[in-house]
Short mmCIF file of C-alpha atoms in Angstrom, two decimals:
data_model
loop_
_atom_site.label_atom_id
_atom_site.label_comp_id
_atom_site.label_asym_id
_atom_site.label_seq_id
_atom_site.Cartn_x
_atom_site.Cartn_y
_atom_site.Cartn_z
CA UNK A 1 -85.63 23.94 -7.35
CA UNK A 2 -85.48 23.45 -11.00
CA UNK A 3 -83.81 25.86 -13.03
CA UNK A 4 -86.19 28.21 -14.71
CA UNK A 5 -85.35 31.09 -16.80
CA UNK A 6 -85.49 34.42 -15.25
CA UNK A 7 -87.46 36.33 -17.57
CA UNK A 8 -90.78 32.72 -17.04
CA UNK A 9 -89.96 33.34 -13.18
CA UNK A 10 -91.60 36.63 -13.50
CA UNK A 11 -93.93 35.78 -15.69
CA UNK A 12 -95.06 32.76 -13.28
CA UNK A 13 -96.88 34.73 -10.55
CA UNK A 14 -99.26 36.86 -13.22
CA UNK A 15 -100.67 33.17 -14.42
CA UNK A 16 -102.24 32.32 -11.24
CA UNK A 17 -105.28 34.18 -11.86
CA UNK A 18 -107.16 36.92 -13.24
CA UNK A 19 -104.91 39.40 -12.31
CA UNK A 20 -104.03 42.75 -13.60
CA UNK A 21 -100.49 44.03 -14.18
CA UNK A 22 -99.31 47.03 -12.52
CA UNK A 23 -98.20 48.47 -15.94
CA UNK A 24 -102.00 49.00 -16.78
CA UNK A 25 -102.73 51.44 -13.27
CA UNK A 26 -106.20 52.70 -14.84
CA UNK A 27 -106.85 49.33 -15.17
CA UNK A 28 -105.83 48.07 -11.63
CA UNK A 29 -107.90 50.62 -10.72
CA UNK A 30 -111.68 49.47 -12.39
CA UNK A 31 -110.35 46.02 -11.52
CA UNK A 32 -110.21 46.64 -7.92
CA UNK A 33 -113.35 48.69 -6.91
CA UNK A 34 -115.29 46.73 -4.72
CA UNK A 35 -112.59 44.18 -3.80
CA UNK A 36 -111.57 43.16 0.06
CA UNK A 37 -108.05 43.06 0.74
CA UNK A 38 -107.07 40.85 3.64
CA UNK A 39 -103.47 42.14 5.04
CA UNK A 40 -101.82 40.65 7.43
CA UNK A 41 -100.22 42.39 9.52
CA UNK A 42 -98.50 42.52 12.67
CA UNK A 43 -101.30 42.82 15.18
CA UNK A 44 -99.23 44.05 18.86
CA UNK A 45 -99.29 47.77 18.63
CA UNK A 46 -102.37 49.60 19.34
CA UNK A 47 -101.24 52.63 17.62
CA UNK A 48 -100.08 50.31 14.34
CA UNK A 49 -103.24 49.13 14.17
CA UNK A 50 -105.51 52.14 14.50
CA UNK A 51 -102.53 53.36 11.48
CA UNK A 52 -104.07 50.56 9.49
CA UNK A 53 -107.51 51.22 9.91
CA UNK A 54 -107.17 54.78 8.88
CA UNK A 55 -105.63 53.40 5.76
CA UNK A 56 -108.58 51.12 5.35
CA UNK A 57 -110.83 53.94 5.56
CA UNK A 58 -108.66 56.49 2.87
CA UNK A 59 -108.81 53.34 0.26
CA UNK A 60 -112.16 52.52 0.75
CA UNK A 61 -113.36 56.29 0.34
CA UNK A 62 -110.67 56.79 -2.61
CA UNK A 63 -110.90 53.51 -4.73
CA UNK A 64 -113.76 51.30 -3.25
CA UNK A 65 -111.28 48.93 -1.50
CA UNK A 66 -112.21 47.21 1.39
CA UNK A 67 -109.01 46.45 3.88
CA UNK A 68 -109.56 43.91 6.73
CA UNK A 69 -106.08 43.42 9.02
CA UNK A 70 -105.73 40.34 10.12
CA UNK A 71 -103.89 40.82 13.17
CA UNK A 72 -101.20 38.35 13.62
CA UNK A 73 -98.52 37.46 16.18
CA UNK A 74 -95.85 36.38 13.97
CA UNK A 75 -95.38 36.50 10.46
CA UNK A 76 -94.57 33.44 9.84
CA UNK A 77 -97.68 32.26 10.25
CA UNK A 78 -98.35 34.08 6.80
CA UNK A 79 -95.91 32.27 5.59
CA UNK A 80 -96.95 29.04 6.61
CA UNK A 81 -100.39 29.65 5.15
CA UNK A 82 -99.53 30.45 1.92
CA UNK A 83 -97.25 27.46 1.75
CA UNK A 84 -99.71 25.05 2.52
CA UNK A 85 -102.25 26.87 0.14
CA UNK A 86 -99.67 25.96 -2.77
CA UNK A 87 -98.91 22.55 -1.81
CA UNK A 88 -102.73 22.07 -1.63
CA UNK A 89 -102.80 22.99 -5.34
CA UNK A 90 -105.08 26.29 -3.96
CA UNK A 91 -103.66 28.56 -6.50
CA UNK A 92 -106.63 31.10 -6.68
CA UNK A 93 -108.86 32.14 -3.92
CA UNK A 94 -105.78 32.48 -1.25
CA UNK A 95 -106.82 33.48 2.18
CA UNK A 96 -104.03 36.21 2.36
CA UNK A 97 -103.62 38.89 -0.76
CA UNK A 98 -101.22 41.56 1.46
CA UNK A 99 -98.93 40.31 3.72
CA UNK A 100 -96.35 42.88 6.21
CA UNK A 101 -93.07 41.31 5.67
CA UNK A 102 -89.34 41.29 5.62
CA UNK A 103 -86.17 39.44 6.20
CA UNK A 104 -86.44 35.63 6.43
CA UNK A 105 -89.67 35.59 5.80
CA UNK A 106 -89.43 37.38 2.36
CA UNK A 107 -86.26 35.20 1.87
CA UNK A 108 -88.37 32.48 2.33
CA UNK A 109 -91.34 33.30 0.18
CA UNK A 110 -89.69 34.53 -2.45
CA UNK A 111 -87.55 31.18 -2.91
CA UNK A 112 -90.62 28.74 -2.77
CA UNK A 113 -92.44 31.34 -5.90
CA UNK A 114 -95.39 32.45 -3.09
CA UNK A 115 -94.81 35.95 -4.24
CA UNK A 116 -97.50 37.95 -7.14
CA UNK A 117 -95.31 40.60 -8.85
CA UNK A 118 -92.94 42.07 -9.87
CA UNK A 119 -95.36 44.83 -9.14
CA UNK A 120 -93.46 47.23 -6.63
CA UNK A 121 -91.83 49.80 -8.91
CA UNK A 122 -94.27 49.97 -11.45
CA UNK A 123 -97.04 51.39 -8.70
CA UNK A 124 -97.30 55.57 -9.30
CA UNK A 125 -95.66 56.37 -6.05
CA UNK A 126 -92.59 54.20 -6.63
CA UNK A 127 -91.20 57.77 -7.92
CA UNK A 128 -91.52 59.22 -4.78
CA UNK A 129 -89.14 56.45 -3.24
CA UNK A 130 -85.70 57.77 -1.91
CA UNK A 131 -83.96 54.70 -3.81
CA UNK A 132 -80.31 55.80 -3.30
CA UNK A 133 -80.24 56.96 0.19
CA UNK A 134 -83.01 53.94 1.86
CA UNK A 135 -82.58 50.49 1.93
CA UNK A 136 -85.48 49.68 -0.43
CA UNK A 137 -84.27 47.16 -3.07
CA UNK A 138 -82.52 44.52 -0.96
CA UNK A 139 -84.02 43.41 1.89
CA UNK A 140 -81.17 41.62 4.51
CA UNK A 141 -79.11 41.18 1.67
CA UNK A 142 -82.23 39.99 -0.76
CA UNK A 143 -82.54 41.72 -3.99
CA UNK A 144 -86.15 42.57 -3.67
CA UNK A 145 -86.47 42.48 -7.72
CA UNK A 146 -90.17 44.53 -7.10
CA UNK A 147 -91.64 41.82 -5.54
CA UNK A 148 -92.64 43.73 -1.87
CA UNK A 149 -93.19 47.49 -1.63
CA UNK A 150 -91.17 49.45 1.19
CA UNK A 151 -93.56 51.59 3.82
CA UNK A 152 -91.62 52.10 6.96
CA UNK A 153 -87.83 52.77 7.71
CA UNK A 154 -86.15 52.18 11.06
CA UNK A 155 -82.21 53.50 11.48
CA UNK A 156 -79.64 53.20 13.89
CA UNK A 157 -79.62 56.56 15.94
CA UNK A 158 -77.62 56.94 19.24
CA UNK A 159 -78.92 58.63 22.07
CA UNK A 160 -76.93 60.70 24.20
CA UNK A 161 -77.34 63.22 27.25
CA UNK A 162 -76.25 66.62 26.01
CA UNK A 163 -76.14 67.69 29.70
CA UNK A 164 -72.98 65.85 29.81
CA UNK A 165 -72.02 64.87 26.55
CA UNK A 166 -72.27 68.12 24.60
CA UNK A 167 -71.29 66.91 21.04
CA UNK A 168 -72.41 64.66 18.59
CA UNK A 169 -69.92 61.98 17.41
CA UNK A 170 -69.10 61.30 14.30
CA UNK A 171 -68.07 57.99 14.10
CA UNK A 172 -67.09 54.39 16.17
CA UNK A 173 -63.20 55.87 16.30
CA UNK A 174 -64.79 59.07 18.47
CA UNK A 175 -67.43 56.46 20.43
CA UNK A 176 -63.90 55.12 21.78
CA UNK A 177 -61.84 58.04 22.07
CA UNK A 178 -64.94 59.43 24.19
CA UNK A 179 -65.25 56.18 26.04
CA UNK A 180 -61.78 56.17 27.19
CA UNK A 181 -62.26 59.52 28.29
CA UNK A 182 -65.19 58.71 30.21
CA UNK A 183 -65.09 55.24 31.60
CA UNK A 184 -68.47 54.05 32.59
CA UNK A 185 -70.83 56.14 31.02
CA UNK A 186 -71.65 53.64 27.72
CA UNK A 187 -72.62 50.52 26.91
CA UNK A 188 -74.98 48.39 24.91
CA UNK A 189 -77.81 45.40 25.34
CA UNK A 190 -75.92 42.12 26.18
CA UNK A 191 -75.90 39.95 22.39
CA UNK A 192 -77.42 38.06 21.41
CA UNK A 193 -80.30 40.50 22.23
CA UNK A 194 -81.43 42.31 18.75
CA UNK A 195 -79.87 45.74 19.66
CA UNK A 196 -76.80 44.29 21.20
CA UNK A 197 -75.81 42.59 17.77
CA UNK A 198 -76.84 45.59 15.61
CA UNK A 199 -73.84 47.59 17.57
CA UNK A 200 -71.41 44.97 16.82
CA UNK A 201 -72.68 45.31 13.07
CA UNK A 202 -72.49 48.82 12.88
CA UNK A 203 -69.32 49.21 14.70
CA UNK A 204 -67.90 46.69 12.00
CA UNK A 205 -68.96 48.64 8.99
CA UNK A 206 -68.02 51.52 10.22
CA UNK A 207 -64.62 51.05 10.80
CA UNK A 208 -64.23 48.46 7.54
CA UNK A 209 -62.35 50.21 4.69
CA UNK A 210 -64.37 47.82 2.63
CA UNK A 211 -68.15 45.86 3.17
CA UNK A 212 -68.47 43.57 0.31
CA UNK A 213 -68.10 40.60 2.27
CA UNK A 214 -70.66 41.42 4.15
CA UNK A 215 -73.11 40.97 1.48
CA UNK A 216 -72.37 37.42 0.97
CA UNK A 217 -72.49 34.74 3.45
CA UNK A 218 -70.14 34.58 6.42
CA UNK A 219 -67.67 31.37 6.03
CA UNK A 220 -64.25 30.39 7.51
CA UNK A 221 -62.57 31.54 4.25
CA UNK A 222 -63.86 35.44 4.86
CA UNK A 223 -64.67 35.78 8.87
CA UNK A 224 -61.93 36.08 10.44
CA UNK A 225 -59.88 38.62 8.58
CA UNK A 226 -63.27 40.80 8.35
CA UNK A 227 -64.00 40.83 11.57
CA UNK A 228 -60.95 41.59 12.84
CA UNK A 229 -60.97 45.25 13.01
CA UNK A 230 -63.56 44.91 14.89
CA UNK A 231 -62.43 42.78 17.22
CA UNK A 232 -59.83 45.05 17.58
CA UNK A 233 -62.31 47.71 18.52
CA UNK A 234 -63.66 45.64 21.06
CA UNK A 235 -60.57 45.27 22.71
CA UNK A 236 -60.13 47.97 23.48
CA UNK A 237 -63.32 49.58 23.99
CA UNK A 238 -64.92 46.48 26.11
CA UNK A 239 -62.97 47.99 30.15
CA UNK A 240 -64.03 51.52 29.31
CA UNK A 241 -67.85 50.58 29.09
CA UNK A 242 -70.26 50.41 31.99
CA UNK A 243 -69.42 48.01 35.09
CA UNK A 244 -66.37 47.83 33.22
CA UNK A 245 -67.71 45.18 30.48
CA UNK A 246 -68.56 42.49 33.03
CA UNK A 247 -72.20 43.14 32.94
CA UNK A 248 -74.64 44.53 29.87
CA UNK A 249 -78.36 45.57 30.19
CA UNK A 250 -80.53 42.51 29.01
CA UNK A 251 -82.62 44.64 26.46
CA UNK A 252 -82.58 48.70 24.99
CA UNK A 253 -85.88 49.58 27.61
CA UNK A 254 -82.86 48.81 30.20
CA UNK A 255 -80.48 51.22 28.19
CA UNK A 256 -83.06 53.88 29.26
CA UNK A 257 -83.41 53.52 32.53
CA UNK A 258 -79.46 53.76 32.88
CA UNK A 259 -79.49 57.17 31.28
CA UNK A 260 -82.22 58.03 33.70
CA UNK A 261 -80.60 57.11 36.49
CA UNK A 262 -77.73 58.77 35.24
CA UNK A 263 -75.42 55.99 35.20
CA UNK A 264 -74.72 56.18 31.37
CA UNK A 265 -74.22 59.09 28.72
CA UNK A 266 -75.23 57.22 25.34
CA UNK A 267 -76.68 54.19 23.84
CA UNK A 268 -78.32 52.46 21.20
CA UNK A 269 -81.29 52.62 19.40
CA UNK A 270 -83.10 51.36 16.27
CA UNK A 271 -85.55 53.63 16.56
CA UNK A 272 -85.16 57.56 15.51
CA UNK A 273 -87.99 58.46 16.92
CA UNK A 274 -87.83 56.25 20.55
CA UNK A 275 -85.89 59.43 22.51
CA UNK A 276 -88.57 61.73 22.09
CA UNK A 277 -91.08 59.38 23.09
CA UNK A 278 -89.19 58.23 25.61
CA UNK A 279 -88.76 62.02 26.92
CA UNK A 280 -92.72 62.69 26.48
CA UNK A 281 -93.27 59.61 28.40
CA UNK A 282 -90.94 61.17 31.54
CA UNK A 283 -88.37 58.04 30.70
CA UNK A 284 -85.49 60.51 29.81
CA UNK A 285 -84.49 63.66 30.94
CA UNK A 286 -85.14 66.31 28.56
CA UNK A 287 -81.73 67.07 27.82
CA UNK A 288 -80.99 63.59 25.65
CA UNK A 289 -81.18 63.94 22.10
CA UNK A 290 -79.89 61.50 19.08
CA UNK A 291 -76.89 61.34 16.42
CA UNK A 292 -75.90 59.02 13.68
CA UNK A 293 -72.55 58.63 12.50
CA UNK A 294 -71.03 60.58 9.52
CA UNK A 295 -70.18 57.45 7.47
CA UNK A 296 -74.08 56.57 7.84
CA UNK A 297 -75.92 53.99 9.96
CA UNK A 298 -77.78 50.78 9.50
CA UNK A 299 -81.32 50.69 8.68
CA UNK A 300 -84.15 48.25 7.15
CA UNK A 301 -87.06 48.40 5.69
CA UNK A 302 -90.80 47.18 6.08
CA UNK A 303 -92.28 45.89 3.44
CA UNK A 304 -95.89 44.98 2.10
CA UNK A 305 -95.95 42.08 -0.49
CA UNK A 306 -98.58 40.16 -2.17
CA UNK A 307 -99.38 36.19 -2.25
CA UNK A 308 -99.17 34.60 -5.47
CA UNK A 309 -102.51 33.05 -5.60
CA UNK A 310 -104.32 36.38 -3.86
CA UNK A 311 -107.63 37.34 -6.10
CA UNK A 312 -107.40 41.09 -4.89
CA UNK A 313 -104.18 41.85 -6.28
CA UNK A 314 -105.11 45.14 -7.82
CA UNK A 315 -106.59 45.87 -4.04
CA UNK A 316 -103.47 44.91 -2.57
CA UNK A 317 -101.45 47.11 -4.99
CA UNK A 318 -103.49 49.74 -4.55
CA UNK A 319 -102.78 49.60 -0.74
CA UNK A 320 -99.05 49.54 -1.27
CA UNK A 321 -99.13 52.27 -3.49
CA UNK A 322 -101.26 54.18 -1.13
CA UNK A 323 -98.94 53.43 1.47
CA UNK A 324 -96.12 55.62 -0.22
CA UNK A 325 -97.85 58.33 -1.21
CA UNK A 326 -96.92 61.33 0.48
CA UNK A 327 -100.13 61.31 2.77
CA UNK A 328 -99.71 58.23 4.39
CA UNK A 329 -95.99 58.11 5.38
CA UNK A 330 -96.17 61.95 6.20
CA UNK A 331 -98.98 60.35 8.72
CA UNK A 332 -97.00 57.56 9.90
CA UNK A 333 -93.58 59.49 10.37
CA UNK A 334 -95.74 61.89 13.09
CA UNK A 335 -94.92 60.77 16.54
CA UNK A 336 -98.38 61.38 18.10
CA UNK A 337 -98.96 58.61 15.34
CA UNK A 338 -97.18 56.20 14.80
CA UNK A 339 -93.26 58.03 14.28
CA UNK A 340 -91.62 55.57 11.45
CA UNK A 341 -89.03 56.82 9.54
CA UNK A 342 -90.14 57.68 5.75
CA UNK A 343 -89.33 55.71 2.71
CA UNK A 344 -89.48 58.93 0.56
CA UNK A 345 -87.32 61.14 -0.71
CA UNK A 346 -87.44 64.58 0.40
CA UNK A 347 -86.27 65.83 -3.40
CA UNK A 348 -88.94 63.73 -5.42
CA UNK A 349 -91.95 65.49 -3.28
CA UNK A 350 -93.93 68.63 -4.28
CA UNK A 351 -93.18 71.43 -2.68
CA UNK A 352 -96.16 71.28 -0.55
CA UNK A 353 -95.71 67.83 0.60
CA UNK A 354 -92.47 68.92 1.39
CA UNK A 355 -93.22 71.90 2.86
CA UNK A 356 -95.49 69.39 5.08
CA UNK A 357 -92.47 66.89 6.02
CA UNK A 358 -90.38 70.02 7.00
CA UNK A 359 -93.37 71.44 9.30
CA UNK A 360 -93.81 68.16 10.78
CA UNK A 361 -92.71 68.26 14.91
CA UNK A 362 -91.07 64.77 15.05
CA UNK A 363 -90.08 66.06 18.31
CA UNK A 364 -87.16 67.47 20.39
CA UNK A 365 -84.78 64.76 20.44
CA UNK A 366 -85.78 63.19 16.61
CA UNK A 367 -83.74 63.92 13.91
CA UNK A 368 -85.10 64.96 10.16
CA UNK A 369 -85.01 62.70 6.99
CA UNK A 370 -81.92 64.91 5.78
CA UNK A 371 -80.58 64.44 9.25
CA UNK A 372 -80.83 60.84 9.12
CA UNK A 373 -78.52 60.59 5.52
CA UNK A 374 -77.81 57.33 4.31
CA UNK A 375 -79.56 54.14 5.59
CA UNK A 376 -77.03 51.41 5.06
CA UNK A 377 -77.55 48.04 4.79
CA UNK A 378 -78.32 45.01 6.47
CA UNK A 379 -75.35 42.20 5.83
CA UNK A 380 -75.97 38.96 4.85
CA UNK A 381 -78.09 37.42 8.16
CA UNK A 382 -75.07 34.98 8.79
CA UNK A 383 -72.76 37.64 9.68
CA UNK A 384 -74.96 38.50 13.06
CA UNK A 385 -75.14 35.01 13.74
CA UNK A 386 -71.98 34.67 13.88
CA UNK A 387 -70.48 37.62 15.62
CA UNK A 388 -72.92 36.96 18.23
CA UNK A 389 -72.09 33.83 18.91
CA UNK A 390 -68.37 35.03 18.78
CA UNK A 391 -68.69 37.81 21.13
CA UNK A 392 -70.62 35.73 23.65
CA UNK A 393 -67.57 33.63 24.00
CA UNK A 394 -65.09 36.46 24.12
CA UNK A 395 -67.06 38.67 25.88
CA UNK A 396 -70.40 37.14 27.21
CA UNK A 397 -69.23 35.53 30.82
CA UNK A 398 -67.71 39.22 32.08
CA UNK A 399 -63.86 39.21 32.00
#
């Protein structure tokens, strides 16, 4: 890629069309009445998508927008369409104008210039963001620099049985200590399974005295001598887990039906709100309920950005800004919903919106936004990668 200046980069995306900048909101708003925004979106959830169509039906009634989802599979078929739009020379007219996104994918549009914007934090409800304590400007390591809009949170949470583990703990030190103490009764999805790797990452930051590596790629210069307290860790926690380390659950569904059965105590989840679904649905006992660790625990983002060459930009934006006000992600953050984690911040609301968030029943075993604290985040993707692949051949064959 040729080197362009920064300040033309951003400037790039705006020339593709008629488009209006976010700046001008009254504006975006004239510009998009009567517009159709197609967004697509990730089309496997039943309750996701009836989320979306209630959405479609608030902007339409509100600004005059028309939303279609476009239901898709995988996101990278997004992706792929916009890409071959632009190579086509189709730099108006795109088929896509809102597009449910994050990680590579965003990586990957954002390098190749698919991406309208920066438009994120100039939309209204960009105030309302909780931009210190969520992971909302980087995205897996990517500087986001406004170019997607943040809607849903998930976080690390670990689930416990309070019938026989009575206390919280506070961080991977107590996880062991506890462990030890009672041999058997943890243990986590078998990496390179999603879950199984997000423990390995979690346990590594939180027993790091430093993270900055992390944020860069992994190489043979930094691994080894940041990974090793974890390793360390591992070592020693590995014979006090379930069957004794030689054998993990394949996936975090299986983590459930352990704690059922009672053969486990605690495990692993990436979803705050998945214990008190899971109790609702008769999958736990009504006893487990969830922690995160003092120091903080992982969490990511979802994200809504806009092609390049969309002609319902103002739509779109209007969308994403909809998406963060207080209505919609007080919606999606109720269980009988949908039960994502907010992007908001609980001190930026009014006090009736907050007084909304606080009434909210997100359930016996879910904890509150203040509960949650910090979401901290993602490293650099070739960190998990790696460690994977690392504990698979320490680790992966039993010992």
């Amino acid at each position: 890629m040729k080197s362009i200046a920064p300040a033309l980069i951003a400037l790039l995306p705006f020339a593709a069309g008629a488009q209006t900048a976010p700046e001008d909101w009254p504006a975006v708003l004239e510009a998009a009445k009567g517009q159709t925004v197609y967004w697509n979106a990730w089309g496997g959830s039943t309750t996701t998508n009836d989320f979306i169509a209630w959405v479609g039906e608030r902007v339409s009634e509100e600004y005059g927008v028309t939303l279609e989802h476009v239901k898709l599979t995988d996101t990278g078929e997004a992706v792929s369409r916009v890409l071959a739009e632009k190579q086509a020379g189709q730099d108006t007219d795109g088929a896509i104008d809102l597009i449910w996104i994050n990680g590579a994918n965003f990586a990957a549009m954002k390098d190749a210039e698919l991406l309208y914007g920066p438009f994120a934090e100039d939309l209204p409800n960009w105030d309302l963001v909780d931009v210190d304590g969520k992971t909302v400007r980087t995205d897996f390591t990517v500087p986001t620099d406004g170019y997607e809009s943040p809607w849903a949170m998930a976080q690390v949470v670990f689930m416990y049985d309070s019938a026989d583990l009575p206390d919280p703990l506070g961080s991977m030190e107590e996880i062991l200590t506890w462990s030890q103490e009672n041999p058997g009764r943890f243990t986590f999805p078998q990496p390179p399974d999603f879950l199984g790797t997000t423990f390995l990452k979690q346990a590594l930051i939180d027993l790091s005295e430093s993270t900055g590596a992390l944020a860069e790629p992994a190489t043979d210069a930094n691994y080894a001598e940041t990974t090793e307290p974890l390793w360390t860790f591992m070592e020693e926690l590995t014979p006090t887990l379930w069957r004794e380390g030689r054998a993990y659950p394949q996936t975090g569904p299986r983590q459930l039906q352990l704690i059922a059965d009672e053969e486990i105590d605690l495990a692993i989840s990436f979803s705050p709100g998945e214990a008190t679904a899971a109790i609702a649905n008769f999958q736990l006992p009504d006893t487990v309920r969830t922690f995160v660790l003092e120091g903080g625990t992982l969490g990511n983002a979802s994200f809504v950005a806009v092609p390049y060459n969309s002609d319902a930009t103002e739509g779109a934006m209007i969308v994403a800004n909809f998406l963060l006000s207080a209505e919609a992600q007080l919606r999606a953050q109720d269980p009988d919903i949908l039960g994502y984690g907010t992007v908001l911040s609980m001190d930026k609301l009014s006090a009736a919106d907050r007084n909304a968030f606080d009434a909210l029943d997100l359930g016996v075993a879910t904890l509150s936004p203040d509960e949650l604290g910090p979401a901290l985040p993602e490293p650099h993707p070739s960190w998990a990668e790696r460690i994977a692949a690392d504990w698979i051949k320490r680790y992966g064959s039993g010992r």
